[in-house]
């Protein structure tokens, strides 16, 4: 169990690791998803190490948990790999008052068993998964619908640009899913941009057009990624990246037409 505490102005924040998994590079980046093979070969990489960094924020309206990880009963990768994730609850000292979903993929929503918490998700996200969601495979539809059903009337839908909680704002980041949203925390002149799945690996900063198989609208995902990376770099925002190495905090810098990640050491 790993935790890292920090502050954004008067907002007390904690990153809690839900664990991490390693995957073959080709599971994430391939010519079919916009990564030319010769460029993939030049990376010298064979694997992607994927972290799952959940964020707790103490707001004036109570404790907000941003994304919930896989959950303890996750079996989608087999029992040996399942033992490497589902660690979120070990790091929680109190139950959240509200759960904010950047989106409803299983690695963000399966650990959503908080029966007294309210839920928040973008309206387009809930609408998409509640209907046919024909563009997504069944293994994505099932956990999204489970989360929606589990929260029921406790789930509130929001729009981009809203202050969804005190000092927490919804930011457009659609493309990965139809209602994928980033979050901007603002307090006493400090800012934190929580990017969800805007990128999964620093390779997507060096190559912003590279997508993953889970980007449902690749063209829009690239537009969102470019816009958010440019904003974070130009305004020197502190960034929370859900899938990077723990604790997933760092800054983004321009490198010509691309970008680079500078992690903050816990």
C-alpha positions as MATLAB code, in Angstrom:
seq = 'XXXXXXXXXXXXXXXXXXXXXXXXXXXXXXXXXXXXXXXXXXXXXXXXXXXXXXXXXXXXXXXXXXXXXXXXXXXXXXXXXXXXXXXXXXXXXXXXXXXXXXXXXXXXXXXXXXXXXXXXXXXXXXXXXXXXXXXXXXXXXXXXXXXXXXXXXXXXXXXXXXXXXXXXXXXXXXXXXXXXXXXXXXXXXXXXXXXXXXXXXXXXXXXXXXXXXXXXXXXXXXXXXXXXXXXXXXXXXXXXXXXXXXXXXXXXXXXXXXXXXXXXXX';
ca = [
       0.000    0.000    0.000;
       1.488    3.331   -1.071;
       0.218    6.816   -0.283;
       1.550   10.295   -0.936;
       0.168   13.429    0.712;
       0.416   16.939   -0.685;
      -1.621   20.139   -0.815;
      -3.210   22.272   -3.514;
      -3.690   25.528   -1.665;
      -6.050   24.701    1.188;
      -7.074   21.374   -0.353;
      -5.408   18.428    1.383;
      -4.753   15.711   -1.202;
      -3.571   12.103   -1.045;
      -2.586    9.813   -3.892;
      -3.336    6.172   -3.086;
      -1.939    3.464   -5.320;
      -4.370    0.744   -6.352;
      -1.338   -1.208   -7.608;
       0.343   -1.591  -10.965;
       0.547   -4.053  -13.861;
       2.987   -4.660  -16.687;
       1.914   -5.270  -20.271;
       3.618   -5.918  -23.606;
       4.157   -2.664  -25.474;
       2.051   -3.950  -28.368;
      -1.004   -4.196  -26.089;
      -0.972   -0.394  -25.894;
       0.730    0.968  -29.017;
       0.623   -0.492  -32.512;
       0.418    0.649  -36.142;
      -3.333    0.025  -35.983;
      -3.589    2.753  -33.341;
      -1.381    5.344  -35.000;
       2.112    4.249  -33.907;
       4.312    3.430  -36.943;
       6.311    0.254  -36.444;
       9.639    1.915  -37.188;
       8.966    4.512  -34.477;
       7.951    1.794  -32.037;
      11.205   -0.029  -32.767;
      13.211    3.116  -32.089;
      11.779    3.445  -28.576;
      13.724    0.395  -27.430;
      10.725   -0.461  -25.254;
       9.057   -3.846  -24.956;
       6.710   -3.205  -22.021;
       4.367   -0.662  -20.497;
       4.221   -0.417  -16.707;
       0.773    0.859  -15.864;
       0.141    2.441  -12.480;
      -3.290    3.100  -10.975;
      -3.081    6.286   -8.907;
      -6.350    7.202   -7.205;
      -6.649   10.718   -5.790;
      -8.382   11.782   -2.566;
      -9.233   15.457   -2.080;
     -10.545   16.950    1.157;
     -13.041   19.538   -0.091;
     -15.340   21.811    1.942;
     -18.162   19.420    0.965;
     -16.350   16.347    2.278;
     -13.810   13.818    1.064;
     -13.807   13.290   -2.695;
     -12.226   10.206   -4.243;
     -11.255   10.549   -7.902;
     -11.585    7.097   -9.503;
     -11.661    3.833   -7.574;
      -9.264    1.421   -9.273;
      -9.973   -2.219  -10.044;
     -11.463   -3.357   -6.762;
     -10.482   -6.382   -4.680;
     -12.524   -8.880   -6.676;
     -11.017   -8.070  -10.064;
     -10.277  -11.267  -12.016;
      -9.975   -9.931  -15.553;
      -6.228  -10.618  -15.785;
      -6.236  -13.898  -13.866;
      -5.700  -14.460  -10.117;
      -1.925  -13.861  -10.119;
      -2.231  -10.456  -11.801;
      -5.364   -9.591   -9.848;
      -3.298   -9.818   -6.656;
      -1.205   -6.873   -7.898;
      -4.132   -4.436   -7.924;
      -7.163   -3.653   -5.787;
      -5.063   -1.983   -3.086;
      -7.044    1.267   -2.795;
      -9.014    0.358    0.333;
      -5.830   -0.463    2.234;
      -4.829    3.191    1.940;
      -8.182    4.767    2.759;
      -8.472    5.964    6.346;
     -12.114    7.002    5.927;
     -14.911    6.362    3.461;
     -15.327    9.031    0.776;
     -18.357   11.292    0.752;
     -18.319   11.488   -3.038;
     -16.686    9.498   -5.836;
     -15.770   11.403   -9.002;
     -15.252    9.286  -12.097;
     -13.029   10.645  -14.850;
     -14.712    7.898  -16.894;
     -16.188    4.455  -16.379;
     -13.605    1.982  -17.636;
     -13.102   -0.912  -15.238;
      -9.704    0.218  -13.916;
     -11.360    3.449  -12.770;
     -14.766    2.207  -11.648;
     -14.722   -1.413  -10.427;
     -13.653   -0.438   -6.917;
     -16.791    1.680   -6.487;
     -18.322   -0.212   -3.562;
     -18.966    2.801   -1.323;
     -22.647    2.444   -0.409;
     -23.015    5.816    1.308;
     -21.048    7.960   -1.159;
     -22.549   10.126   -3.863;
     -21.188    9.672   -7.369;
     -20.303   12.160  -10.109;
     -19.720   11.433  -13.803;
     -20.114   13.361  -17.021;
     -23.581   13.207  -18.551;
     -22.255   11.898  -21.894;
     -20.385    9.113  -20.103;
     -23.457    7.874  -18.274;
     -25.630    8.237  -21.364;
     -23.216    6.276  -23.569;
     -22.737    3.301  -21.264;
     -26.394    3.191  -20.247;
     -27.443    2.741  -23.869;
     -26.109    0.310  -26.454;
     -22.476    1.509  -26.329;
     -22.088   -0.377  -29.592;
     -18.571    0.938  -30.246;
     -17.222   -0.635  -27.051;
     -16.624   -4.341  -26.351;
     -18.633   -6.165  -23.727;
     -15.716   -6.290  -21.275;
     -15.900   -2.467  -21.163;
     -19.686   -2.198  -21.108;
     -20.204   -4.558  -18.185;
     -18.180   -2.758  -15.466;
     -19.423    0.660  -16.599;
     -23.028   -0.445  -16.281;
     -22.300   -2.097  -12.942;
     -20.972    1.195  -11.571;
     -23.988    3.116  -12.870;
     -26.364    0.566  -11.396;
     -24.490    0.425   -8.070;
     -24.768    4.176   -7.521;
     -28.295    4.467   -8.896;
     -29.968    7.674   -7.721;
     -26.793    8.683   -5.887;
     -25.056    9.275   -9.251;
     -25.111   12.930  -10.367;
     -24.256   13.870  -13.936;
     -22.297   17.016  -14.756;
     -21.146   19.013  -17.775;
     -17.754   20.333  -18.798;
     -16.943   23.696  -17.247;
     -18.937   23.081  -14.072;
     -17.540   23.530  -10.596;
     -18.651   20.044   -9.596;
     -17.393   20.407   -6.009;
     -15.956   23.435   -4.243;
     -12.685   24.292   -6.046;
     -12.991   21.251   -8.342;
     -13.885   21.917  -11.990;
     -14.772   19.530  -14.834;
     -12.575   19.965  -17.921;
     -13.303   18.596  -21.394;
     -11.132   15.586  -22.250;
     -13.465   13.522  -24.442;
     -12.275   10.958  -26.961;
     -10.904    8.207  -24.784;
     -14.560    7.733  -23.912;
     -17.470   10.012  -24.896;
     -17.629   11.639  -21.450;
     -14.030   11.366  -20.352;
     -13.219   14.386  -18.202;
     -10.173   15.939  -16.629;
     -10.397   17.832  -13.346;
      -8.872   21.152  -12.373;
      -8.342   21.817   -8.665;
      -7.880   25.495   -7.781;
      -7.164   26.908   -4.322;
      -5.236   29.962   -3.114;
      -3.418   30.361   -6.406;
      -2.381   26.684   -6.642;
      -3.680   24.443   -9.416;
      -3.633   20.718  -10.120;
      -4.770   19.246  -13.438;
      -5.968   15.667  -13.030;
      -5.780   14.127  -16.513;
      -7.332   10.688  -16.095;
      -6.531    8.658  -19.220;
      -5.489   11.566  -21.436;
      -2.254    9.590  -21.716;
      -1.129    6.207  -20.386;
       2.622    6.441  -20.849;
       5.242    9.155  -21.525;
       5.453    7.797  -25.083;
       2.164    9.584  -25.757;
       3.787   12.881  -24.782;
       6.628   12.328  -27.225;
       4.063   11.096  -29.787;
       0.714   12.813  -29.087;
      -0.993   11.119  -32.051;
      -0.422    7.630  -30.654;
      -3.617    6.130  -29.276;
      -4.472    2.975  -27.362;
      -7.088    0.335  -28.197;
      -9.291    1.859  -25.489;
      -9.618    5.268  -27.178;
     -13.132    5.014  -28.585;
     -12.812    8.150  -30.735;
      -9.153    8.391  -31.695;
      -9.402   11.678  -33.587;
     -11.093   13.417  -30.685;
      -8.733   11.785  -28.177;
      -5.750   13.248  -30.026;
      -7.353   16.708  -30.087;
      -8.048   16.531  -26.358;
      -4.566   15.259  -25.588;
      -2.864   18.007  -27.595;
      -5.000   20.735  -26.024;
      -4.507   19.549  -22.459;
      -0.776   18.932  -22.836;
      -0.302   22.396  -24.324;
      -2.277   23.988  -21.487;
      -0.374   22.094  -18.806;
       3.000   22.933  -20.369;
       2.325   26.591  -21.143;
       0.882   27.364  -17.714;
       3.307   25.092  -15.836;
       0.489   23.244  -14.113;
       1.078   20.493  -11.622;
      -0.370   17.352  -13.231;
      -1.820   14.154  -11.810;
      -1.458   11.264  -14.273;
      -3.495    8.222  -13.292;
      -1.375    5.616  -15.098;
       2.198    6.794  -14.613;
       4.633    5.642  -11.938;
       3.460    6.351   -8.391;
       2.400    8.920   -7.343;
       1.730   10.146  -10.883;
       2.523   13.774  -10.068;
       4.706   15.889  -12.321;
       4.955   18.615  -14.905;
       4.836   18.668  -18.674;
       7.332   20.534  -20.832;
       7.316   21.302  -24.530;
       9.816   19.551  -26.795;
       9.193   21.137  -30.184;
       5.868   19.754  -31.385;
       5.893   17.146  -28.633;
       6.162   17.050  -24.849;
       8.116   15.448  -22.018;
       7.237   14.360  -18.473;
       9.164   15.452  -15.393;
       7.978   13.485  -12.359;
       7.870   14.919   -8.871;
       9.533   12.453   -6.527;
       7.377   11.379   -3.562;
];
